[in-house]
PDB file of C-alpha atoms in Angstrom:
ATOM      1  CA  MET F   1      18.342   2.221   3.489  1.00  0.00           C
ATOM      2  CA  ARG F   2      16.370   2.338   0.255  1.00  0.00           C
ATOM      3  CA  PRO F   3      16.315  -1.093  -1.351  1.00  0.00           C
ATOM      4  CA  ASN F   4      15.631  -1.393  -5.055  1.00  0.00           C
ATOM      5  CA  SER F   5      14.163  -4.899  -4.770  1.00  0.00           C
ATOM      6  CA  ARG F   6      10.395  -5.053  -4.547  1.00  0.00           C
ATOM      7  CA  GLY F   7       8.294  -7.834  -3.123  1.00  0.00           C
ATOM      8  CA  VAL F   8       4.840  -9.017  -4.062  1.00  0.00           C
ATOM      9  CA  ILE F   9       1.673  -9.628  -2.066  1.00  0.00           C
ATOM     10  CA  ARG F  10      -0.872 -11.856  -3.796  1.00  0.00           C
ATOM     11  CA  LEU F  11      -4.379 -12.966  -2.913  1.00  0.00           C
ATOM     12  CA  THR F  12      -4.705 -16.734  -2.539  1.00  0.00           C
ATOM     13  CA  GLY F  13      -8.465 -16.858  -2.955  1.00  0.00           C
ATOM     14  CA  SER F  14     -11.639 -14.846  -3.319  1.00  0.00           C
ATOM     15  CA  ASP F  15     -12.664 -15.137   0.354  1.00  0.00           C
ATOM     16  CA  PRO F  16     -11.473 -12.101   2.358  1.00  0.00           C
ATOM     17  CA  ALA F  17     -10.468 -14.517   5.133  1.00  0.00           C
ATOM     18  CA  ASP F  18      -8.071 -16.392   2.824  1.00  0.00           C
ATOM     19  CA  PRO F  19      -4.417 -15.760   3.722  1.00  0.00           C
ATOM     20  CA  VAL F  20      -2.255 -13.698   1.412  1.00  0.00           C
ATOM     21  CA  SER F  21       0.963 -14.907  -0.181  1.00  0.00           C
ATOM     22  CA  ILE F  22       3.907 -12.639   0.640  1.00  0.00           C
ATOM     23  CA  ASP F  23       7.188 -12.816  -1.258  1.00  0.00           C
ATOM     24  CA  PRO F  24       9.564 -10.123   0.054  1.00  0.00           C
ATOM     25  CA  ASN F  25      11.942 -10.786  -2.856  1.00  0.00           C
ATOM     26  CA  TYR F  26      14.940  -9.666  -0.824  1.00  0.00           C
ATOM     27  CA  LEU F  27      18.124  -8.895  -2.745  1.00  0.00           C
ATOM     28  CA  ASP F  28      16.494  -9.405  -6.137  1.00  0.00           C
ATOM     29  CA  ASP F  29      18.243  -6.267  -7.338  1.00  0.00           C
ATOM     30  CA  PRO F  30      22.057  -6.784  -7.264  1.00  0.00           C
ATOM     31  CA  GLN F  31      22.559  -3.198  -6.060  1.00  0.00           C
ATOM     32  CA  ASP F  32      20.938  -4.083  -2.727  1.00  0.00           C
ATOM     33  CA  LEU F  33      23.625  -6.673  -1.961  1.00  0.00           C
ATOM     34  CA  LYS F  34      26.346  -4.242  -3.030  1.00  0.00           C
ATOM     35  CA  ASP F  35      24.848  -1.643  -0.672  1.00  0.00           C
ATOM     36  CA  LEU F  36      24.859  -4.117   2.241  1.00  0.00           C
ATOM     37  CA  ILE F  37      28.519  -4.949   1.648  1.00  0.00           C
ATOM     38  CA  THR F  38      29.368  -1.237   1.380  1.00  0.00           C
ATOM     39  CA  GLY F  39      27.488  -0.594   4.636  1.00  0.00           C
ATOM     40  CA  LEU F  40      29.372  -3.400   6.393  1.00  0.00           C
ATOM     41  CA  SER F  41      32.689  -2.007   5.127  1.00  0.00           C
ATOM     42  CA  LEU F  42      31.791   1.424   6.515  1.00  0.00           C
ATOM     43  CA  ALA F  43      30.730  -0.078   9.855  1.00  0.00           C
ATOM     44  CA  ARG F  44      34.026  -1.979  10.049  1.00  0.00           C
ATOM     45  CA  GLU F  45      35.978   1.201   9.240  1.00  0.00           C
ATOM     46  CA  ILE F  46      34.170   3.104  11.994  1.00  0.00           C
ATOM     47  CA  GLY F  47      34.484   0.238  14.479  1.00  0.00           C
ATOM     48  CA  ASN F  48      38.211  -0.115  13.786  1.00  0.00           C
ATOM     49  CA  SER F  49      38.907   3.628  13.942  1.00  0.00           C
ATOM     50  CA  PHE F  50      41.484   5.011  16.360  1.00  0.00           C
ATOM     51  CA  ALA F  51      38.782   6.832  18.343  1.00  0.00           C
ATOM     52  CA  LEU F  52      36.859   3.598  19.042  1.00  0.00           C
ATOM     53  CA  ARG F  53      39.835   1.296  19.569  1.00  0.00           C
ATOM     54  CA  PRO F  54      39.651   1.521  23.402  1.00  0.00           C
ATOM     55  CA  PHE F  55      36.034   0.316  23.300  1.00  0.00           C
ATOM     56  CA  THR F  56      36.243  -2.507  20.784  1.00  0.00           C
ATOM     57  CA  GLY F  57      37.489  -6.046  21.039  1.00  0.00           C
ATOM     58  CA  ARG F  58      36.923  -8.039  17.914  1.00  0.00           C
ATOM     59  CA  GLU F  59      34.277  -8.294  15.238  1.00  0.00           C
ATOM     60  CA  VAL F  60      31.678 -10.811  16.386  1.00  0.00           C
ATOM     61  CA  ALA F  61      29.806 -11.268  13.118  1.00  0.00           C
ATOM     62  CA  PRO F  62      30.147 -11.862  10.275  1.00  0.00           C
ATOM     63  CA  GLY F  63      33.877 -12.123  10.835  1.00  0.00           C
ATOM     64  CA  PRO F  64      36.589 -12.561   8.201  1.00  0.00           C
ATOM     65  CA  LEU F  65      34.686 -13.937   5.200  1.00  0.00           C
ATOM     66  CA  SER F  66      35.409 -13.999   1.484  1.00  0.00           C
ATOM     67  CA  VAL F  67      33.141 -11.928  -0.780  1.00  0.00           C
ATOM     68  CA  ALA F  68      31.159 -15.061  -1.735  1.00  0.00           C
ATOM     69  CA  GLU F  69      30.824 -16.091   1.922  1.00  0.00           C
ATOM     70  CA  LEU F  70      29.778 -12.558   2.855  1.00  0.00           C
ATOM     71  CA  GLU F  71      27.088 -12.580   0.172  1.00  0.00           C
ATOM     72  CA  GLN F  72      25.821 -15.921   1.505  1.00  0.00           C
ATOM     73  CA  PHE F  73      25.894 -14.553   5.068  1.00  0.00           C
ATOM     74  CA  PHE F  74      23.587 -11.717   4.031  1.00  0.00           C
ATOM     75  CA  ARG F  75      21.289 -13.981   1.989  1.00  0.00           C
ATOM     76  CA  ASN F  76      20.938 -16.506   4.847  1.00  0.00           C
ATOM     77  CA  GLY F  77      20.324 -13.977   7.579  1.00  0.00           C
ATOM     78  CA  LEU F  78      18.324 -11.316   5.833  1.00  0.00           C
ATOM     79  CA  GLY F  79      15.120 -10.136   7.429  1.00  0.00           C
ATOM     80  CA  THR F  80      13.486  -6.813   7.934  1.00  0.00           C
ATOM     81  CA  HIS F  81      12.579  -4.488  10.736  1.00  0.00           C
ATOM     82  CA  TRP F  82      11.122  -1.967   8.330  1.00  0.00           C
ATOM     83  CA  HIS F  83       7.559  -0.884   8.401  1.00  0.00           C
ATOM     84  CA  GLN F  84       6.440  -2.029   4.997  1.00  0.00           C
ATOM     85  CA  SER F  85       5.085   0.697   2.785  1.00  0.00           C
ATOM     86  CA  GLY F  86       4.239   1.478  -0.791  1.00  0.00           C
ATOM     87  CA  THR F  87       1.779  -1.368  -1.433  1.00  0.00           C
ATOM     88  CA  ALA F  88      -1.209   0.801  -2.425  1.00  0.00           C
ATOM     89  CA  LYS F  89       0.128   3.456  -4.762  1.00  0.00           C
ATOM     90  CA  MET F  90      -1.465   6.875  -4.769  1.00  0.00           C
ATOM     91  CA  GLY F  91      -1.790   8.436  -8.189  1.00  0.00           C
ATOM     92  CA  ARG F  92      -3.719   8.628 -11.451  1.00  0.00           C
ATOM     93  CA  ASP F  93      -2.169   5.882 -13.564  1.00  0.00           C
ATOM     94  CA  ALA F  94      -3.321   2.297 -14.134  1.00  0.00           C
ATOM     95  CA  MET F  95      -1.160   0.991 -11.251  1.00  0.00           C
ATOM     96  CA  SER F  96      -2.612   3.419  -8.703  1.00  0.00           C
ATOM     97  CA  VAL F  97      -4.846   2.110  -5.932  1.00  0.00           C
ATOM     98  CA  VAL F  98      -5.920   5.381  -4.303  1.00  0.00           C
ATOM     99  CA  ASP F  99      -6.510   8.915  -5.503  1.00  0.00           C
ATOM    100  CA  GLY F 100      -5.262  12.138  -3.926  1.00  0.00           C
ATOM    101  CA  GLN F 101      -8.151  12.069  -1.440  1.00  0.00           C
ATOM    102  CA  LEU F 102      -7.098   8.555  -0.276  1.00  0.00           C
ATOM    103  CA  LYS F 103     -10.184   7.008  -1.912  1.00  0.00           C
ATOM    104  CA  VAL F 104      -9.738   3.503  -3.291  1.00  0.00           C
ATOM    105  CA  TYR F 105     -10.489   3.393  -7.010  1.00  0.00           C
ATOM    106  CA  GLY F 106     -13.578   1.299  -7.786  1.00  0.00           C
ATOM    107  CA  VAL F 107     -14.690   0.862  -4.152  1.00  0.00           C
ATOM    108  CA  ASP F 108     -17.184   3.391  -2.828  1.00  0.00           C
ATOM    109  CA  GLY F 109     -16.726   4.536   0.755  1.00  0.00           C
ATOM    110  CA  LEU F 110     -13.241   3.082   1.271  1.00  0.00           C
ATOM    111  CA  ARG F 111     -10.084   5.073   1.893  1.00  0.00           C
ATOM    112  CA  ILE F 112      -6.571   3.967   2.768  1.00  0.00           C
ATOM    113  CA  ALA F 113      -4.735   6.054   5.347  1.00  0.00           C
ATOM    114  CA  ASP F 114      -1.489   4.302   6.248  1.00  0.00           C
ATOM    115  CA  ALA F 115       2.081   3.757   5.042  1.00  0.00           C
ATOM    116  CA  SER F 116       0.907   1.666   2.109  1.00  0.00           C
ATOM    117  CA  ILE F 117       0.178   4.835   0.103  1.00  0.00           C
ATOM    118  CA  LEU F 118       3.743   6.128   0.456  1.00  0.00           C
ATOM    119  CA  PRO F 119       5.517   6.186  -2.910  1.00  0.00           C
ATOM    120  CA  ARG F 120       8.682   4.481  -1.613  1.00  0.00           C
ATOM    121  CA  VAL F 121      10.217   3.012   1.504  1.00  0.00           C
ATOM    122  CA  THR F 122      11.146   5.845   3.849  1.00  0.00           C
ATOM    123  CA  THR F 123      14.709   6.306   5.063  1.00  0.00           C
ATOM    124  CA  GLY F 124      13.477   6.820   8.608  1.00  0.00           C
ATOM    125  CA  ASN F 125      10.640   5.535  10.711  1.00  0.00           C
ATOM    126  CA  THR F 126       7.151   5.668   9.190  1.00  0.00           C
ATOM    127  CA  MET F 127       5.448   7.093  12.277  1.00  0.00           C
ATOM    128  CA  ALA F 128       5.675  10.780  11.320  1.00  0.00           C
ATOM    129  CA  PRO F 129       4.513  10.324   7.707  1.00  0.00           C
ATOM    130  CA  CYS F 130       1.640   8.127   8.935  1.00  0.00           C
ATOM    131  CA  VAL F 131       0.535  10.818  11.389  1.00  0.00           C
ATOM    132  CA  VAL F 132       0.444  13.314   8.512  1.00  0.00           C
ATOM    133  CA  ILE F 133      -1.501  10.837   6.341  1.00  0.00           C
ATOM    134  CA  GLY F 134      -3.963  10.303   9.204  1.00  0.00           C
ATOM    135  CA  GLU F 135      -4.401  14.042   9.703  1.00  0.00           C
ATOM    136  CA  MET F 136      -5.042  14.499   5.991  1.00  0.00           C
ATOM    137  CA  ALA F 137      -7.543  11.620   6.014  1.00  0.00           C
ATOM    138  CA  ALA F 138      -9.373  13.269   8.922  1.00  0.00           C
ATOM    139  CA  ALA F 139      -9.484  16.581   7.030  1.00  0.00           C
ATOM    140  CA  PHE F 140     -10.809  14.839   3.908  1.00  0.00           C
ATOM    141  CA  LEU F 141     -13.492  13.079   5.934  1.00  0.00           C
ATOM    142  CA  ARG F 142     -14.588  16.293   7.648  1.00  0.00           C
ATOM    143  CA  ARG F 143     -15.202  17.809   4.198  1.00  0.00           C
ATOM    144  CA  ASP F 144     -16.818  14.676   2.722  1.00  0.00           C
ATOM    145  CA  ASP F 145     -20.624  14.975   2.443  1.00  0.00           C
ATOM    146  CA  ASP F 146     -21.116  11.190   2.356  1.00  0.00           C
ATOM    147  CA  TYR F 147     -19.156  10.812   5.590  1.00  0.00           C
ATOM    148  CA  ARG F 148     -21.059  13.634   7.260  1.00  0.00           C
ATOM    149  CA  ASP F 149     -24.346  12.012   6.181  1.00  0.00           C
ATOM    150  CA  TRP F 150     -23.177   8.700   7.658  1.00  0.00           C
ATOM    151  CA  LEU F 151     -22.205  10.411  10.910  1.00  0.00           C
ATOM    152  CA  GLU F 152     -25.601  12.096  11.026  1.00  0.00           C
ATOM    153  CA  ARG F 153     -27.344   8.725  10.625  1.00  0.00           C
ATOM    154  CA  GLN F 154     -25.118   7.223  13.328  1.00  0.00           C
ATOM    155  CA  SER F 155     -25.825  10.074  15.732  1.00  0.00           C
ATOM    156  CA  GLN F 156     -29.546   9.432  15.402  1.00  0.00           C
ATOM    157  CA  GLY F 157     -28.928   5.868  16.556  1.00  0.00           C
ATOM    158  CA  LYS F 158     -26.939   4.599  19.483  1.00  0.00           C
ATOM    159  CA  ASP F 159     -23.450   5.657  18.441  1.00  0.00           C
ATOM    160  CA  SER F 160     -22.438   8.385  20.915  1.00  0.00           C
ATOM    161  CA  ASN F 161     -18.906   8.501  19.449  1.00  0.00           C
ATOM    162  CA  ALA F 162     -20.297   9.556  16.075  1.00  0.00           C
ATOM    163  CA  GLU F 163     -22.174  12.396  17.768  1.00  0.00           C
ATOM    164  CA  SER F 164     -19.027  13.757  19.405  1.00  0.00           C
ATOM    165  CA  VAL F 165     -17.125  13.551  16.090  1.00  0.00           C
ATOM    166  CA  LEU F 166     -19.934  15.332  14.259  1.00  0.00           C
ATOM    167  CA  GLU F 167     -19.894  18.195  16.771  1.00  0.00           C
ATOM    168  CA  SER F 168     -16.138  18.771  16.419  1.00  0.00           C
TER     169      SER F 168
END
C-alpha cells in the first residue's frame, strides 16, 4: 500500500508543450516485491479459509508458481491504479517546490493545489486529502491581496465569475 520505490518525471525540452518523460521505477526497492508476495500469501490464506471454502473454486492467477516465477509474474504485470502524488514537495528545504501557502518557489502568482504536494502516497483514495488541499487553497486566495487585486481588475472587465467570487 505504501511503496518505497520512487519514480521520476523529467522534462524533455524547454517548450511547455514538449512531452515529459515518466519512469515509474516500479519495484526498484526490493521491499516492494516482498510486500507484494506477502500480500498474495495473505490473500491466498483468506481465499482458502474454511469460511470461504463454499464460495471458492480454484486460484485463477497467478497459480502455483515458484518464488522466481512469482517475482516475474509481478514484474511483467505490474501497473498502477493509484492517483500519483508527492511530485511537488511542500516544505522549506532545497527539494521543496511549494511553501506552506501552496506558492511555487521562484514563480510569482502560481500555486499548486492537488495531490502532488502530499508528502507520500496515501494508503487510501486521494479525493478527501485533495478536497482539503483545495479548501485551504481557497482560504489562502481569499486572504491574498494580489489575488483580490486581480479579481477586482477582472470584475471591472467582462468576467462576471470574478465578480461573484469577489462578493463571497
